[in-house]
Short mmCIF file of C-alpha atoms and ligand atoms in Angstrom, two decimals:
data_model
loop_
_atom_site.label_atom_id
_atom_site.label_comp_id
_atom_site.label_asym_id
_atom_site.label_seq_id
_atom_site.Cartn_x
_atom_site.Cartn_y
_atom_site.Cartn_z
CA UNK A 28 0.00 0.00 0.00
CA UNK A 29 1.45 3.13 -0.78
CA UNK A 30 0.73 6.12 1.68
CA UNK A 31 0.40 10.18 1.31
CA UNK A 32 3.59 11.55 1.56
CA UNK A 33 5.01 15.48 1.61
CA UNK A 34 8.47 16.11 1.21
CA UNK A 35 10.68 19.48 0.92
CA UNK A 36 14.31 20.64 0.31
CA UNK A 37 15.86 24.00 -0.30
CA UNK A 38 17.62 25.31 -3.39
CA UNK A 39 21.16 26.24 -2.83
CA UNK A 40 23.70 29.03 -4.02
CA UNK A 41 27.16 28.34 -4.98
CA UNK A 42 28.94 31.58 -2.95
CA UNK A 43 32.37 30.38 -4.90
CA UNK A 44 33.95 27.67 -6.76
CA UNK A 45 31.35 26.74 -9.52
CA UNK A 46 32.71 24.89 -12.56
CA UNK A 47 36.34 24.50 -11.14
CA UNK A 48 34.45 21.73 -8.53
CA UNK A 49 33.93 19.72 -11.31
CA UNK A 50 37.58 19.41 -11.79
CA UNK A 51 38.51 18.47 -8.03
CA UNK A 52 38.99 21.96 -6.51
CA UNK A 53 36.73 22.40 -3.45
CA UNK A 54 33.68 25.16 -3.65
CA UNK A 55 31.38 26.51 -1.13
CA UNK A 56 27.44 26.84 -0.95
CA UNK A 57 24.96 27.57 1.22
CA UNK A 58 21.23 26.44 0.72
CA UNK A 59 18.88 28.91 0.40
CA UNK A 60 15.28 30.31 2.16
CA UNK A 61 13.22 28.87 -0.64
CA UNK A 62 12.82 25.51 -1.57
CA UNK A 63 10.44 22.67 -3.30
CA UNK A 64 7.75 20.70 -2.11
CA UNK A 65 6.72 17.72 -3.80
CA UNK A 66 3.10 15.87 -2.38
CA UNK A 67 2.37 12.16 -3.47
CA UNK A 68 -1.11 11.14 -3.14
CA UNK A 69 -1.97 6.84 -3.87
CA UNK A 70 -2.84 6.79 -7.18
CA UNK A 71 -3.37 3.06 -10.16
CA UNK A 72 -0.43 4.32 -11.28
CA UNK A 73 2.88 6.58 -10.90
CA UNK A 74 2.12 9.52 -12.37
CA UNK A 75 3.97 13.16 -12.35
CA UNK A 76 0.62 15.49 -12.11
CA UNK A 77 2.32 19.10 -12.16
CA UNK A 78 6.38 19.44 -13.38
CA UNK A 79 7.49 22.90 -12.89
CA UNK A 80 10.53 22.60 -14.44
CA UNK A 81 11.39 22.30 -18.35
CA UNK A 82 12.48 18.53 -19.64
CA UNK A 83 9.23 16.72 -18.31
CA UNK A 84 10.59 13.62 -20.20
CA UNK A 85 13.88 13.49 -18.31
CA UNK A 86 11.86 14.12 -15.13
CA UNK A 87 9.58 10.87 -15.77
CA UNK A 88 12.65 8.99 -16.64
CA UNK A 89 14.47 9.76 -13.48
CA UNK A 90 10.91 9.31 -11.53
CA UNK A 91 10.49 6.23 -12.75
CA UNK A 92 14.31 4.84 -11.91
CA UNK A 93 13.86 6.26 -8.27
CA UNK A 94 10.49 5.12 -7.73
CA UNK A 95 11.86 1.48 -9.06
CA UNK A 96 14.61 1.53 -6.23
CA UNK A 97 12.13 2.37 -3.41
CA UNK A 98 10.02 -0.71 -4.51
CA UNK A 99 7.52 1.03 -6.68
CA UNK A 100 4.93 3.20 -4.51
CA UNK A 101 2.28 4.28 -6.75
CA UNK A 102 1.61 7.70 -6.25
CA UNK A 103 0.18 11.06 -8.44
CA UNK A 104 3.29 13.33 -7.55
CA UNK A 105 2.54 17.39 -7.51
CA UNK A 106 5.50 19.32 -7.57
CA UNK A 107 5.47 23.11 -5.82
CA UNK A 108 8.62 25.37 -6.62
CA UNK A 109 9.42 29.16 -5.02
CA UNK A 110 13.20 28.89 -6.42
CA UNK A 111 13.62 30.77 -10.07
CA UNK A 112 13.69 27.60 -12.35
CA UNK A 113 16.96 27.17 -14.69
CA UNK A 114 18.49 29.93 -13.23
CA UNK A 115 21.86 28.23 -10.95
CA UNK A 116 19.95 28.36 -8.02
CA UNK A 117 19.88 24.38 -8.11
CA UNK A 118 15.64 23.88 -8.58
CA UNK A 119 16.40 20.37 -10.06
CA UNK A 120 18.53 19.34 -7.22
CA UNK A 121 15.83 20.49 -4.87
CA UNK A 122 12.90 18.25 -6.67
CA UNK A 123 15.60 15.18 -6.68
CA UNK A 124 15.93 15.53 -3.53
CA UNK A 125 12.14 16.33 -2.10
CA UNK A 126 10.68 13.64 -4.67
CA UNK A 127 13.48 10.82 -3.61
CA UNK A 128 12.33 11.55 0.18
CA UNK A 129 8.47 11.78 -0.64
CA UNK A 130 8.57 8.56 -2.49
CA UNK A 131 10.88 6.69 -0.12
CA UNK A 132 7.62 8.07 2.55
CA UNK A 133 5.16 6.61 0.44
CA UNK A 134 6.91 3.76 0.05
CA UNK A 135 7.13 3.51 4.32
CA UNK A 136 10.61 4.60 4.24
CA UNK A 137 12.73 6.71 5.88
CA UNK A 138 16.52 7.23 3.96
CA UNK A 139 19.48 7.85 5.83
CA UNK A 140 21.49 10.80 4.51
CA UNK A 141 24.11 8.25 2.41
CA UNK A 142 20.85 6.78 0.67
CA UNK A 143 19.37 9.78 -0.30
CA UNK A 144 22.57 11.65 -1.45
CA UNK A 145 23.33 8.42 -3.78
CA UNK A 146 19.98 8.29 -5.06
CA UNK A 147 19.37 11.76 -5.41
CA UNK A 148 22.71 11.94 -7.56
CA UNK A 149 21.62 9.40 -9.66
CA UNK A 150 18.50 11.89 -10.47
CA UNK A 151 20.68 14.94 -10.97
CA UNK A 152 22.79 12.37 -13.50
CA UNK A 153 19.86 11.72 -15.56
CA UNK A 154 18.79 15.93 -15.31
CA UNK A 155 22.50 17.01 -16.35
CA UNK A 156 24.82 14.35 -17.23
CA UNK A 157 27.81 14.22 -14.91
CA UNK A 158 27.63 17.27 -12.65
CA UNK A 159 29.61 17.30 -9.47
CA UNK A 160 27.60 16.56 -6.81
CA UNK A 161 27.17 19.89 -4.86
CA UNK A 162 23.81 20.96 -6.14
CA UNK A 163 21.97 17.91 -4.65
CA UNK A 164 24.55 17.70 -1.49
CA UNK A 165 23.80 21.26 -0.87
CA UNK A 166 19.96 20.39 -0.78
CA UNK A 167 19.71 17.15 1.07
CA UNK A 168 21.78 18.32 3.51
CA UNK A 169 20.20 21.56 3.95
CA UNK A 170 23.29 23.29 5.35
CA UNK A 171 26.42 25.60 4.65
CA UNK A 172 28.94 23.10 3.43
CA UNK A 173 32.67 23.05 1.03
CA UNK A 174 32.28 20.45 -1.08
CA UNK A 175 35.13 18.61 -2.94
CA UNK A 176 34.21 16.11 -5.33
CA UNK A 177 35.15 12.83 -5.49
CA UNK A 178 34.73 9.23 -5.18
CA UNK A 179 33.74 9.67 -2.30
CA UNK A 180 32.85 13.21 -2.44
CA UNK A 181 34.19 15.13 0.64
CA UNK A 182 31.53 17.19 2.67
CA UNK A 183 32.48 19.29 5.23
CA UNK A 184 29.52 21.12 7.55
CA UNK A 185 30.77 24.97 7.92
CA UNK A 186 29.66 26.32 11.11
CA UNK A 187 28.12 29.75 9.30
CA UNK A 188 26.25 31.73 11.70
CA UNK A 189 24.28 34.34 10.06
CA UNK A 190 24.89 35.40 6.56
CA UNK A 191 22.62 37.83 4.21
CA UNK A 192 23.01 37.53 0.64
CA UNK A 193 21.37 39.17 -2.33
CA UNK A 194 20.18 37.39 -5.53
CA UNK A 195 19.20 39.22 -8.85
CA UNK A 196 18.58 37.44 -12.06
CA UNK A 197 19.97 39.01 -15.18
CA UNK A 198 18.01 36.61 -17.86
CA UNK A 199 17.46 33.31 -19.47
CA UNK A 200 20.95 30.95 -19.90
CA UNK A 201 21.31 28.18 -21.40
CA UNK A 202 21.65 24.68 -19.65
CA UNK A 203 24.18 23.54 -17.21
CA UNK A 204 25.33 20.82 -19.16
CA UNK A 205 25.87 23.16 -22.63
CA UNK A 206 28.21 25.33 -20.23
CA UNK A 207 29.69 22.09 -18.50
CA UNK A 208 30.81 20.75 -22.39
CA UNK A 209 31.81 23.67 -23.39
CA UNK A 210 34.53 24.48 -20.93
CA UNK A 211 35.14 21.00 -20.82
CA UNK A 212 36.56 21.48 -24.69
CA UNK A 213 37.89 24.58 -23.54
CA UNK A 214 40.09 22.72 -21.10
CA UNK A 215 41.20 19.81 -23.31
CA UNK A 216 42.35 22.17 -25.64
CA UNK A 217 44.70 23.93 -23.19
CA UNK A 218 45.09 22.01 -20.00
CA UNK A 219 47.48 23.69 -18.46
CA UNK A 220 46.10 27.17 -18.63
CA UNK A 221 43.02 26.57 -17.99
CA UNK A 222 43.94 24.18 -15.37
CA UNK A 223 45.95 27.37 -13.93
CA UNK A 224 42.73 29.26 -13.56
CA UNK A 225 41.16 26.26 -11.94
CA UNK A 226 43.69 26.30 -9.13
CA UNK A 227 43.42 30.32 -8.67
CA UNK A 228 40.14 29.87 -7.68
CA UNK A 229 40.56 27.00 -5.50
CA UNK A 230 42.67 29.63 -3.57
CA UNK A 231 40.53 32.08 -3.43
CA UNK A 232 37.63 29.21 -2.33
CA UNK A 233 40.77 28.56 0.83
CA UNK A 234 40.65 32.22 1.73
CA UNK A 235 36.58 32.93 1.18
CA UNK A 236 35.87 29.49 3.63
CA UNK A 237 38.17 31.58 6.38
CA UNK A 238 36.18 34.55 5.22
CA UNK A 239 33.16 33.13 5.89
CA UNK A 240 33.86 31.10 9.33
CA UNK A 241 35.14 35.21 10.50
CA UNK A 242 32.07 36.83 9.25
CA UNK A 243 34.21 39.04 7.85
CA UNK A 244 31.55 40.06 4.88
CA UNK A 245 33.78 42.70 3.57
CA UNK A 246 36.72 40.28 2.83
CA UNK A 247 34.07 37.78 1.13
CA UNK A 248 33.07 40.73 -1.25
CA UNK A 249 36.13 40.96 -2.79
CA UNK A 250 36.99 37.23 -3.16
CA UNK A 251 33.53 36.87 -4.95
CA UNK A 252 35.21 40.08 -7.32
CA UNK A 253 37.67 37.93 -7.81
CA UNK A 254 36.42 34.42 -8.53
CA UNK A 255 34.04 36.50 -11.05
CA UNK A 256 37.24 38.02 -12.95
CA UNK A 257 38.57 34.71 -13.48
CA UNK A 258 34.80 32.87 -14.62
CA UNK A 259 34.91 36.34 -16.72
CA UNK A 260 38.03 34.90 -17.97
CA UNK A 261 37.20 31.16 -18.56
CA UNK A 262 33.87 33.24 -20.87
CA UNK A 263 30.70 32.37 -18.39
CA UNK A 264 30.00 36.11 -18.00
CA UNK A 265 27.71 37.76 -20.45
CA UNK A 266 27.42 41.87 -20.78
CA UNK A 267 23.85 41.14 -19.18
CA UNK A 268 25.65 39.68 -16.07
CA UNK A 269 28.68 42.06 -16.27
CA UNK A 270 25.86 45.23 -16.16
CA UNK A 271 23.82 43.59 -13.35
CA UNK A 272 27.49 43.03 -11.17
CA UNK A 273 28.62 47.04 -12.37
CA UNK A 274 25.03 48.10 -11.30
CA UNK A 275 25.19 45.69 -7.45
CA UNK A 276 28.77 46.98 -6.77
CA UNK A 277 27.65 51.15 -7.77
CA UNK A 278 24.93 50.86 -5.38
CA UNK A 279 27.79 49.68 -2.71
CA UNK A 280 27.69 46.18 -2.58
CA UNK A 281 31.01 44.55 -1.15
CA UNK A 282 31.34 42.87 -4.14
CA UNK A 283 29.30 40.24 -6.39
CA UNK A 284 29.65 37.53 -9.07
CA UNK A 285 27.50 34.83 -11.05
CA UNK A 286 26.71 31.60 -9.21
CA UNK A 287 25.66 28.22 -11.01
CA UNK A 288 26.94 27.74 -14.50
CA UNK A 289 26.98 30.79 -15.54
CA UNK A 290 26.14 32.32 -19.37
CA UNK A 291 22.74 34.17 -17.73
CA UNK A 292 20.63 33.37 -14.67
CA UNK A 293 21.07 34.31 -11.39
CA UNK A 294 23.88 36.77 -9.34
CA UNK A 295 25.15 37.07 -5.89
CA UNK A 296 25.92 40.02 -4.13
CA UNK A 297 27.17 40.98 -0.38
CA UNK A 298 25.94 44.29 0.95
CA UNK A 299 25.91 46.49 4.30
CA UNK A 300 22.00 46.57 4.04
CA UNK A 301 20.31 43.52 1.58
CA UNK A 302 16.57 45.02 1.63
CA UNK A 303 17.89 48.23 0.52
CA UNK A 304 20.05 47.04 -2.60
CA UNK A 305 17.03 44.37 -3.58
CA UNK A 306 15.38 47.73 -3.37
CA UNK A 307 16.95 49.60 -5.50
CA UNK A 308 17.07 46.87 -8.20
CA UNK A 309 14.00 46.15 -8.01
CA UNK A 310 12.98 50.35 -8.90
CA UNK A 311 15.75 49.69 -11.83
CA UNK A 312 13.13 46.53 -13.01
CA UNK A 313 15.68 44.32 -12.18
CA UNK A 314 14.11 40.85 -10.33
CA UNK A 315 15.76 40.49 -6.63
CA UNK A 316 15.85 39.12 -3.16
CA UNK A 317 17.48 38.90 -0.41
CA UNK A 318 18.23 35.53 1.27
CA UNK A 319 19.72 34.58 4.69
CA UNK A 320 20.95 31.57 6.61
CA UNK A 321 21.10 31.37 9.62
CA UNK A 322 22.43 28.39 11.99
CA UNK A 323 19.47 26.45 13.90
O1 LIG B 414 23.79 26.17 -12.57
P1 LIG B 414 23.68 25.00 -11.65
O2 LIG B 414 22.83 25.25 -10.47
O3 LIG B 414 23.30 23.76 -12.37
O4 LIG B 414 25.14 24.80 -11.00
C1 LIG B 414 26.12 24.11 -11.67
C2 LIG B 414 27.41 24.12 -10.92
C3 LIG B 414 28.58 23.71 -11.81
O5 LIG B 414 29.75 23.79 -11.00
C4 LIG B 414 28.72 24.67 -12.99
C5 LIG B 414 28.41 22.31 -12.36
C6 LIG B 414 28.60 21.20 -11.35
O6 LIG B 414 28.24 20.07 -11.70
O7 LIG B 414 29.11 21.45 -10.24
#
């Protein structure tokens, strides 16, 4: 018998370290205030009722291969989103990981934290091909973390205790895995230098996870300035991100960069006063909110 079931999980930022974590150097996120809640209701069959997310068919698919592990609870599965979809604030990682808990519920279950990270994984693999894990780690384990991939990946808990972020979104991108492939060309063409840039921001990842234990907000700023020159570099920036990160910093943020893949979607910024920036963006038509963590 399969039983009603309600599941959630937050969407995440990446604060740095995007795209280099796919090639071993560690990053940082934090999960963020809004999240995903998926409801399963017993249903003849297994059935995705409302998919807020583009690429229905690779949703199913996925569904379906969860579902098959948790011994097949049949369930109609509604699907409830507050995060901006396909815009690197990791929506799909949030429904793998909500719909891998509601359907283990259903199916009487309760997953320890290794069984849904592997599972939800294998949901983000059939979303985006090979990414590197943090999206979904981020989300399942609802908390600041730096993540280094691996096998096995290494998660470390950061003991954050209060941080205040801005997001803006400066327009449609294209997919992860498009961005993924193409620097992934990028780098077999020229190893070593892009390689090089890999490594520079794995130091400045070192100095923003000291940073971020201190507090010190101001000193985060400028590391994000920097991990954005260097993604500027490697050609994820766009002149729609590069005016959005001009416009954050002239209205006095402490400094701001892209976070996800990159090529559009959604910014970061650090700033004195977060209501008052999202503020002014928002009189300048530009879509924005402020986001905090704080430690429970
Ligand atoms: O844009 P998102 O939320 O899919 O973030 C992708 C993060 C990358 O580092 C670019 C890819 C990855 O697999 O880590």
């Amino acid at each position: 018998m399969s039983r009603p079931s309600q599941a959630r999980a937050p969407g995440k930022v990446i604060l740095l370290g995007e795209h280099s974590v796919v090639y071993g150097q560690p990053a940082l996120a934090l999960p963020l205030d809004r999240g995903v809640t998926v409801r399963c209701e017993p249903a003849a069959a297994l059935r995705l009722k409302s998919v807020p997310a583009a690429g229905a068919h690779a949703m199913q698919e996925a569904t379906e291969q969860v579902a098959a592990q948790l011994g097949n609870p049949l369930v109609e599965i509604t699907i409830d989103s507050d995060i901006p979809l396909s815009a690197g604030l990791g929506s799909s990682a949030a429904v793998a990981v909500a719909l891998t808990r509601a359907l283990a519920a259903s199916a009487g279950r309760t997953l320890p934290d290794d069984e849904l990270l592997r599972l939800a994984e294998g949901m983000e693999q059939t979303f985006h091909g090979r990414p590197s894990g943090i999206d979904h780690t981020t989300c399942a384990l609802a908390a600041p973390l730096r993540f280094v991939r691996g096998p096995p990946h290494q998660v470390t808990r950061l003991s954050v205790k209060k941080l205040e972020w801005v997001v803006a979104l400066s327009g449609p991108r294209q997919g992860t895995k498009e961005k993924v492939l193409g620097l992934r060309q990028a780098w077999e063409r020229e190893p070593e230098r892009i390689g090089a840039k890999f490594a520079a921001i794995g130091q400045i990842v070192e100095a923003g996870q000291a940073a971020l234990l201190a507090g010190d907000e101001r000193e985060l700023g400028r590391l994000f300035d920097a991990n954005q020159a260097i993604l500027a570099e490697l050609g994820l920036t766009t002149p729609a991100i590069d005016a959005l990160l001009a416009q954050m910093r002239g209205l006095g943020a402490y400094g701001a960069k892209l976070t996800g893949a990159g090529g559009g979607g959604a910014v970061i910024a650090l700033h004195p006063e977060p209501a008052k920036l999202v503020r002014a963006l928002e009189q300048a038509g530009v879509r924005a909110f402020a986001a905090r963590w704080e430690e429970p």
